[in-house]
Coordinates of C-alpha atoms in Angstrom, one line a residue:
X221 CA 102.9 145.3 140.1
X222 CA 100.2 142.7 141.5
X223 CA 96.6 142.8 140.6
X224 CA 93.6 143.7 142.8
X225 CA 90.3 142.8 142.0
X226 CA 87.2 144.3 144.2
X227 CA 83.8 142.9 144.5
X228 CA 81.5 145.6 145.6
X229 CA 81.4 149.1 144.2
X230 CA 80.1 150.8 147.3
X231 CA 81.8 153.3 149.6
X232 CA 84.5 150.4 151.1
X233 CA 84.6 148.6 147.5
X234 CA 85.7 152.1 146.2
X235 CA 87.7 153.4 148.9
X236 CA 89.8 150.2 149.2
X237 CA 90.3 150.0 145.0
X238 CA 91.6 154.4 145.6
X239 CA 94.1 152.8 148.4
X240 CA 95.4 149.9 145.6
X241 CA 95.5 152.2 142.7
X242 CA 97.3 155.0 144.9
X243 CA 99.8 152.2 145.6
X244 CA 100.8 151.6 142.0
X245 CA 98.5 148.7 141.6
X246 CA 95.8 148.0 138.8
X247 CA 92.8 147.7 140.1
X248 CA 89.3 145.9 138.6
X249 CA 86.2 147.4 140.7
X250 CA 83.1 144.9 140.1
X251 CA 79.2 145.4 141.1
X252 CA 76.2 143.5 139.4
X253 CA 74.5 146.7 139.6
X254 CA 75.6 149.6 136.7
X255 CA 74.4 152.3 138.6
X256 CA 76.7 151.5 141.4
X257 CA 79.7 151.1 139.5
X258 CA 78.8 154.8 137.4
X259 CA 78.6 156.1 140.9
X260 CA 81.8 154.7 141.9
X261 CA 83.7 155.9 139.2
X262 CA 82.1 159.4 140.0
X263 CA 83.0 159.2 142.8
X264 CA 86.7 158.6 142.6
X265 CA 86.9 161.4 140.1
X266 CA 85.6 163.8 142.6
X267 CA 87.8 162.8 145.1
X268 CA 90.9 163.0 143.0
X269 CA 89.7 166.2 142.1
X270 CA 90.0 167.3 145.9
X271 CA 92.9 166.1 146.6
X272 CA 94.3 168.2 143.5
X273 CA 92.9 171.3 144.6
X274 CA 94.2 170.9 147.8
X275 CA 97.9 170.2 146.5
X276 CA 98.0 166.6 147.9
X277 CA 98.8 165.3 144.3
X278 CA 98.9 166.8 140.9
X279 CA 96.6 166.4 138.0
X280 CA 99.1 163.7 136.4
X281 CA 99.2 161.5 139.7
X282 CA 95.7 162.0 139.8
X283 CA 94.8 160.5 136.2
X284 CA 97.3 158.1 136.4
X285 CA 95.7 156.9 139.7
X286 CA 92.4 157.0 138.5
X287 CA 93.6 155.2 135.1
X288 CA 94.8 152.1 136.9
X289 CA 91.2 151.4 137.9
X290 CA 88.5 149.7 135.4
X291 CA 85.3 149.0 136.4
X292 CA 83.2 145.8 135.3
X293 CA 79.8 143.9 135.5
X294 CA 81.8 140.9 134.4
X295 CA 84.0 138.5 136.8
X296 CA 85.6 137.0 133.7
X297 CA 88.4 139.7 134.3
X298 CA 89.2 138.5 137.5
X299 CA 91.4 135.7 136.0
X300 CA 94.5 137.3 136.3
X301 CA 94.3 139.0 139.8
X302 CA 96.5 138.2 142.2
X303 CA 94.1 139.2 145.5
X304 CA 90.4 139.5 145.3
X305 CA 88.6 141.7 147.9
X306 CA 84.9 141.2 148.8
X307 CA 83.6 144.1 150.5
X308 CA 79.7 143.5 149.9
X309 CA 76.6 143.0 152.0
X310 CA 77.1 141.3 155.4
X311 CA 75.3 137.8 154.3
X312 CA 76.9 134.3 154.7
X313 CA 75.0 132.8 152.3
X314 CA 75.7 135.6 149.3
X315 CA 79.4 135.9 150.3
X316 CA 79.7 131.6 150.3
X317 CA 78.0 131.8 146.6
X318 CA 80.3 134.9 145.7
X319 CA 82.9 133.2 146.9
X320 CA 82.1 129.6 144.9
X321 CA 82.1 131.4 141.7
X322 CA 85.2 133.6 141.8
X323 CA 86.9 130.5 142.6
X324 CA 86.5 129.0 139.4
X325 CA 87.6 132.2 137.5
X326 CA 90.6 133.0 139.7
X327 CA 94.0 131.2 138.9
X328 CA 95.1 128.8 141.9
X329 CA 97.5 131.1 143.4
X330 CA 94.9 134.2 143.8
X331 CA 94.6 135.2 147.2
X332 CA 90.5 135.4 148.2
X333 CA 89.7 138.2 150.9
X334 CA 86.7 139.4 152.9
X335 CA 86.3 142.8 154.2
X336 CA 83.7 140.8 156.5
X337 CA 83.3 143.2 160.0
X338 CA 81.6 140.7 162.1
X339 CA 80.9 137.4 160.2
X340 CA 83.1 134.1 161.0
X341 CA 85.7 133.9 158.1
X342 CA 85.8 129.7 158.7
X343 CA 82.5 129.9 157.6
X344 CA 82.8 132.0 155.0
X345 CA 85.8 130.0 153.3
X346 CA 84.3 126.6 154.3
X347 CA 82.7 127.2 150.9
X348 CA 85.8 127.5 148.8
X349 CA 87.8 124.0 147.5
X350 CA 91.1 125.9 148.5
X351 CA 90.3 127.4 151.9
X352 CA 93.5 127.4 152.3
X353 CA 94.2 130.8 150.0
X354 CA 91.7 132.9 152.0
X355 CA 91.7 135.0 154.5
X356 CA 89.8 138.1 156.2
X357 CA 91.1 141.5 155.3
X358 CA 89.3 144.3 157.1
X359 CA 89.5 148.2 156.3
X360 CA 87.9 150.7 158.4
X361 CA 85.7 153.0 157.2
X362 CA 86.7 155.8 154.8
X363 CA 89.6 153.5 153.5
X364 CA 91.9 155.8 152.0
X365 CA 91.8 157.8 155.2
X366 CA 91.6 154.9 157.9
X367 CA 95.2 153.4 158.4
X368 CA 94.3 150.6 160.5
X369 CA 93.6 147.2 158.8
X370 CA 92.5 143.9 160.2
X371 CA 94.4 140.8 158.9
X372 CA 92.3 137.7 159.9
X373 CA 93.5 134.3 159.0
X374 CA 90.6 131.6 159.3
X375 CA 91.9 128.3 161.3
X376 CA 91.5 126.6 157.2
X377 CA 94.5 129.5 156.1
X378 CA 97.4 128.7 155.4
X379 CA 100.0 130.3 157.3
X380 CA 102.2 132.0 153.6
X381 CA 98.6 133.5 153.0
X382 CA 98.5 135.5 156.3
X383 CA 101.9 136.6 155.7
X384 CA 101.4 138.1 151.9
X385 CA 98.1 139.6 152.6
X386 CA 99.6 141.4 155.6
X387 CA 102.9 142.4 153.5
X388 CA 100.7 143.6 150.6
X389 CA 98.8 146.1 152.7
X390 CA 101.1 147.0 154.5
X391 CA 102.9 148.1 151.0
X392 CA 99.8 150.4 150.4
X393 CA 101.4 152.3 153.5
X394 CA 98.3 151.1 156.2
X395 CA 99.0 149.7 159.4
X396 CA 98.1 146.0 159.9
X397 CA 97.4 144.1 163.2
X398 CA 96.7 140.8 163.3
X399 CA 93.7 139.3 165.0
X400 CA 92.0 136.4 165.6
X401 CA 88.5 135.6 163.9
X402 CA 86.2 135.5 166.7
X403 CA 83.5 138.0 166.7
X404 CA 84.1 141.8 166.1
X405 CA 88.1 140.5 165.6
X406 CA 89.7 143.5 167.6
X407 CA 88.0 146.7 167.8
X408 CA 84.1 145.8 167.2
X409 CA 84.6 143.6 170.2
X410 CA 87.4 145.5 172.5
X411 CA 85.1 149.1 171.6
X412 CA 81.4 147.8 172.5
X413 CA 81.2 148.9 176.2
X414 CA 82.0 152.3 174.4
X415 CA 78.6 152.2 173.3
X416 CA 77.0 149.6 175.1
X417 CA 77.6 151.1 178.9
X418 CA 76.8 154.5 177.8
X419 CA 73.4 153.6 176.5
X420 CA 73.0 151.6 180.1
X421 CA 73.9 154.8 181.6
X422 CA 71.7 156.6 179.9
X423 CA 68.5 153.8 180.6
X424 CA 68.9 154.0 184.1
X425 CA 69.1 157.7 184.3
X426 CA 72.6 159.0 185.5
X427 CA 73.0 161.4 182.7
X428 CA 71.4 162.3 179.2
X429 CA 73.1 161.7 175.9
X430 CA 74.8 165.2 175.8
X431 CA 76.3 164.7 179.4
X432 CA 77.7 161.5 179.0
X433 CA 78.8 162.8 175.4
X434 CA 80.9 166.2 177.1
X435 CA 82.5 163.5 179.8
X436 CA 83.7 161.0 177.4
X437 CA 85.4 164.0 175.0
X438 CA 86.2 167.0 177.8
X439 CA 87.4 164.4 180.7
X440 CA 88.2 161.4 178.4
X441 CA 90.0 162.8 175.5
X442 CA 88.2 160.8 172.9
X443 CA 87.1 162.7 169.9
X444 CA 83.6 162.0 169.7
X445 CA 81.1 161.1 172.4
X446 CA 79.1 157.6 172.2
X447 CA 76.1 158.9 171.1
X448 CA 77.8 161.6 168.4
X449 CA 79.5 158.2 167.3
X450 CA 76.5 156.6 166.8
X451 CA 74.8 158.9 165.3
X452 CA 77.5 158.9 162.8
X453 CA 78.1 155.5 162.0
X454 CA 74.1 155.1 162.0
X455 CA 71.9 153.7 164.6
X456 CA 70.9 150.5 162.1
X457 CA 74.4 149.6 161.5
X458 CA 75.9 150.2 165.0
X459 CA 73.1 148.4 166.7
X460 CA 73.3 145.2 164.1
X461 CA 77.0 145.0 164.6
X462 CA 76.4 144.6 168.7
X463 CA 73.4 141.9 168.4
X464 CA 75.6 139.6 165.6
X465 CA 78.3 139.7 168.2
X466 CA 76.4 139.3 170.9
X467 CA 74.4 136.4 169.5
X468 CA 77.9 135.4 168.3
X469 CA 79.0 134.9 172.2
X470 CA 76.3 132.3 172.7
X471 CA 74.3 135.6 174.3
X472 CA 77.3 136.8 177.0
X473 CA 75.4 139.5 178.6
X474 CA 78.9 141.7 178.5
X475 CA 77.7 142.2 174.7
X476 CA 74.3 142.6 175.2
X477 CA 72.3 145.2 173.1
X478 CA 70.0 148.3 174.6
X479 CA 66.3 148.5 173.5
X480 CA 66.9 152.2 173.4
X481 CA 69.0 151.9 170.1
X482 CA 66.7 148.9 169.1
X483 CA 63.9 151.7 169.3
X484 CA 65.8 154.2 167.6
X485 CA 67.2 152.5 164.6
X486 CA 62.9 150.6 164.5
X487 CA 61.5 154.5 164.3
X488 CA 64.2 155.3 161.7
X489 CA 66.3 157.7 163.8
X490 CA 69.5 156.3 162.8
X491 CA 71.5 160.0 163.1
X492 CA 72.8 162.1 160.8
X493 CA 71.7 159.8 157.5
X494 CA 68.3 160.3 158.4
X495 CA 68.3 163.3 159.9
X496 CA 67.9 162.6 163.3
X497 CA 69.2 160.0 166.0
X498 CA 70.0 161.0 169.1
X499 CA 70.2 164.7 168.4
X500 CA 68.4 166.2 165.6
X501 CA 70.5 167.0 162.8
X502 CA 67.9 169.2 160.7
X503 CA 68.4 172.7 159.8
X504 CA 69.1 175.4 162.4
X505 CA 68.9 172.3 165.0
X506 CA 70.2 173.3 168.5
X507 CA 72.3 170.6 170.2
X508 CA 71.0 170.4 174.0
X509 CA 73.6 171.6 176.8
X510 CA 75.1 169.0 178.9
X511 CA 75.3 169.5 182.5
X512 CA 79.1 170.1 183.3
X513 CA 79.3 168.4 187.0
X514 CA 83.3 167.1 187.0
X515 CA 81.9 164.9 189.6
X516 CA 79.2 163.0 187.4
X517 CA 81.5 163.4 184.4
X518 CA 84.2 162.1 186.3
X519 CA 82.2 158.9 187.4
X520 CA 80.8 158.2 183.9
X521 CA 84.5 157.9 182.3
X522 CA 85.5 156.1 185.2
X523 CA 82.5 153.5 184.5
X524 CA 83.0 153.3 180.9
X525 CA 86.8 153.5 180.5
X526 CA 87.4 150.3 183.3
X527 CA 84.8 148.6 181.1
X528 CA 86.4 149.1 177.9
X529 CA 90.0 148.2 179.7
X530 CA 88.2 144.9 181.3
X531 CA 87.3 143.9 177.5
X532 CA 90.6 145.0 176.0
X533 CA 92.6 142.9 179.1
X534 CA 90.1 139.9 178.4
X535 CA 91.0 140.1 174.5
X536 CA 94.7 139.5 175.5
X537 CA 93.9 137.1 177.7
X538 CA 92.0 134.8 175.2
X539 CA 94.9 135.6 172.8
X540 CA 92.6 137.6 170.3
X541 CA 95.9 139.7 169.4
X542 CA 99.3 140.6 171.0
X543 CA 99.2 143.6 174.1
X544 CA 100.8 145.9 171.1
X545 CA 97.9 145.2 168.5
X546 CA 94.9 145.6 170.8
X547 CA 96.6 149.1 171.9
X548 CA 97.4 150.2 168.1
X549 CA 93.7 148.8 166.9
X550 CA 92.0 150.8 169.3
X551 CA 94.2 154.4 168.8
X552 CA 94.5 154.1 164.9
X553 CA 90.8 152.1 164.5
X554 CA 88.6 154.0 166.5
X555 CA 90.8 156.7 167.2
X556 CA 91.1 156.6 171.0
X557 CA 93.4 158.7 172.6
X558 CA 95.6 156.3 174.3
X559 CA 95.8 152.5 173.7
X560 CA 93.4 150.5 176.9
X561 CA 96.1 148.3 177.9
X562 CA 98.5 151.1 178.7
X563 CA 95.9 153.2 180.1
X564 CA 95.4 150.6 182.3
X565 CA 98.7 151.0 183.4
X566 CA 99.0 154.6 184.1
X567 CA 95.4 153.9 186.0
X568 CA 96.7 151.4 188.0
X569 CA 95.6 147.9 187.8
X570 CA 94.3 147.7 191.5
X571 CA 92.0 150.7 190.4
X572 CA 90.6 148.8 187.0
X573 CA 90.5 145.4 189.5
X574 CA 88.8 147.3 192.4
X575 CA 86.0 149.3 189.4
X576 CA 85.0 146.3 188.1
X577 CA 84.3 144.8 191.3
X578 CA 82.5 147.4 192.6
X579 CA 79.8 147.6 189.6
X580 CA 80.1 143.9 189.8
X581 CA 78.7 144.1 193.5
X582 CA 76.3 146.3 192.9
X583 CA 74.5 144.7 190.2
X584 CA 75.5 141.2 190.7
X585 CA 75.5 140.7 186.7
X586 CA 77.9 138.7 184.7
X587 CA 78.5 141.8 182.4
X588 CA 80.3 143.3 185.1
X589 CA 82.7 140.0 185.6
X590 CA 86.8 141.3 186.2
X591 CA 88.6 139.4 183.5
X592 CA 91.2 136.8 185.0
X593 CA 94.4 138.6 183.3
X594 CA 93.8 141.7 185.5
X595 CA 93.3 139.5 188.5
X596 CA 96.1 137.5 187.9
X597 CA 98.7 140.7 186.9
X598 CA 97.1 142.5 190.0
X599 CA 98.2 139.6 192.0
X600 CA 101.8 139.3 190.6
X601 CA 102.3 143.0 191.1
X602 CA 102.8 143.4 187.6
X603 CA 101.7 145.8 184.6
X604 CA 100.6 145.4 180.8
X605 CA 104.2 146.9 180.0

């Protein structure tokens, strides 16, 4: 079996070393910082415990699972790994000097990863000697319960690099699309108006965060509202990910950030982490009633949903990924309850034509711009599939 080395002994570091290890492969988890790594290895005890009081595995999968993994301070064991995996803080300048050193440990065949979620990978390997071996490799968060990955070749990778990263995660039984690295690859770029028009929504006063919440899961079918899914995935991290990609547009106003989540994550309200967000999640805490009017529901899915099929049709049209990997990025990534592109079909394309050029004639913003593939397959009486 190959080797996996991980750098990072946080909550993706350790979840992507339990997917490895369950896979059959030996695993090295490494941290500078001891207290991580102890926590780690905790960590991954007490969730092997779980899964063996719930009769997913035995005791004797368990330990071997959890003996295939060693934990380190020391890169020097990297030198016989076959793929390394960075999953650490979300700095260029710490992953390039990572990167620089691992490089001279590694043996010249190693495979060098990022679990990077929104920094440009050509940048990232610009720094290696052998850009060539690396490529972007991004789980979703909890790993071992997440199937979707992100394979990311850089323009530097080569294209037999691509093609064993995807075949080795794919062995660990995930599901793999392929994207292109511009920002937020697939789904931090196709799921932004899932946050982004919900917050405008909410600024210009159509509906309160509970409303627009009970429309997007009762009417919409999606699992968790906007602002439950911020709340959960934190306002500080959320709100980061939507101003590096919009920055990363050269400031397209379709990515724009909301200064209510600017003020929320600046107060410290960054959801259930801290306690509160956009509902308060403290003890006894009543969540506040939305106001069930199909009508209003009705309109806000309507508003978001063409907005998130106008960036998932505008992905395909840029090439970003093939019609199939947007679709399965977005179901098995985010967990939406039907991929955007074929939603778009069973909506109709004249209706997801005729939405976005009704909010673009009312506001007369370039956020509300109809991308040129639903135009263009609207003309040619045609559909996604």
């Amino acid at each position: 079996m190959p080797k996996l080395s991980v750098i990072g002994a946080g909550t993706m570091g350790t979840g992507i070393a339990q997917v490895a290890a369950t896979a059959g492969w030996d695993v090295i988890v490494n941290d500078t910082n001891s207290d991580i790594l102890e926590k780690s290895s905790a960590s991954l005890v007490k969730v092997m415990d779980r899964l063996v009081e719930k009769v997913k595995i035995d005791q004797a999968t368990a330990d071997k699972i959890l003996g295939r993994i060693d934990f380190t301070e020391d890169q020097q064991y990297f030198e016989n790994s076959d793929l390394v995996i960075e999953a650490i803080v979300e700095n260029l300048e710490i992953k390039q000097k990572v990167f620089k050193a691992v490089e001279e440990i590694v043996r010249e065949d190693t495979i060098i990863a990022s679990n990077t979620s929104s920094l440009s990978l050509a940048s990232i390997g610009s720094a290696l000697k052998d850009p060539s071996r690396f490529v972007g490799i991004h789980f979703f968060n909890p790993a071992p319960l997440m199937p979707l990955v992100e394979i990311i070749p850089a323009v530097q990778t080569a294209e037999e690099t691509t093609k064993q990263a995807k075949d080795w995660v794919d062995s660990w039984k995930k599901l793999t699309v392929l994207a292109k690295d511009t920002p937020g690859f697939i789904v931090n770029r196709v799921a932004r108006p899932f946050y982004g028009e919900s917050l405008r929504m909410y600024e210009e006063g159509v509906a309160d965060f509970a409303t627009i919440d009970w429309a997007m899961k009762e009417l919409g079918g999606f699992r968790m509202g906007p602002f439950e899914l911020m709340d959960f995935i934190g306002n500080d991290i959320n709100y980061t990910v939507t101003e590096t990609v919009f920055a990363s547009f050269f400031y397209d106003p379709r990515y724009r950030p909301s200064f209510t989540q600017k003020r929320m994550a600046e107060a410290g309200f960054l959801g259930r982490k801290s306690g509160r967000g956009y509902y308060s999640y403290t003890e006894g805490a009543e969540k506040p009633e939305p106001t069930k009017d199909s009508k209003l529901g009705q309109a806000i899915l309507d508003r978001t949903l063409a907005m998130l099929i106008n960036e998932a049709a505008d992905a395909l049209f840029l090439n970003i990924a093939s019609k199939e990997d947007i679709d399965t990025a977005m179901t098995k990534g985010v967990n939406y309850p039907k991929g955007l592109l074929k939603w778009a079909d069973e909506k109709g394309i004249d209706w997801c034509v005729e939405k976005m050029d009704a909010l673009y004639d009312e506001y007369r913003e370039d956020r509300y711009r109809c991308s040129p593939l639903l135009r263009r397959i609207k003309a040619e009486g045609k559909t996604f599939y």
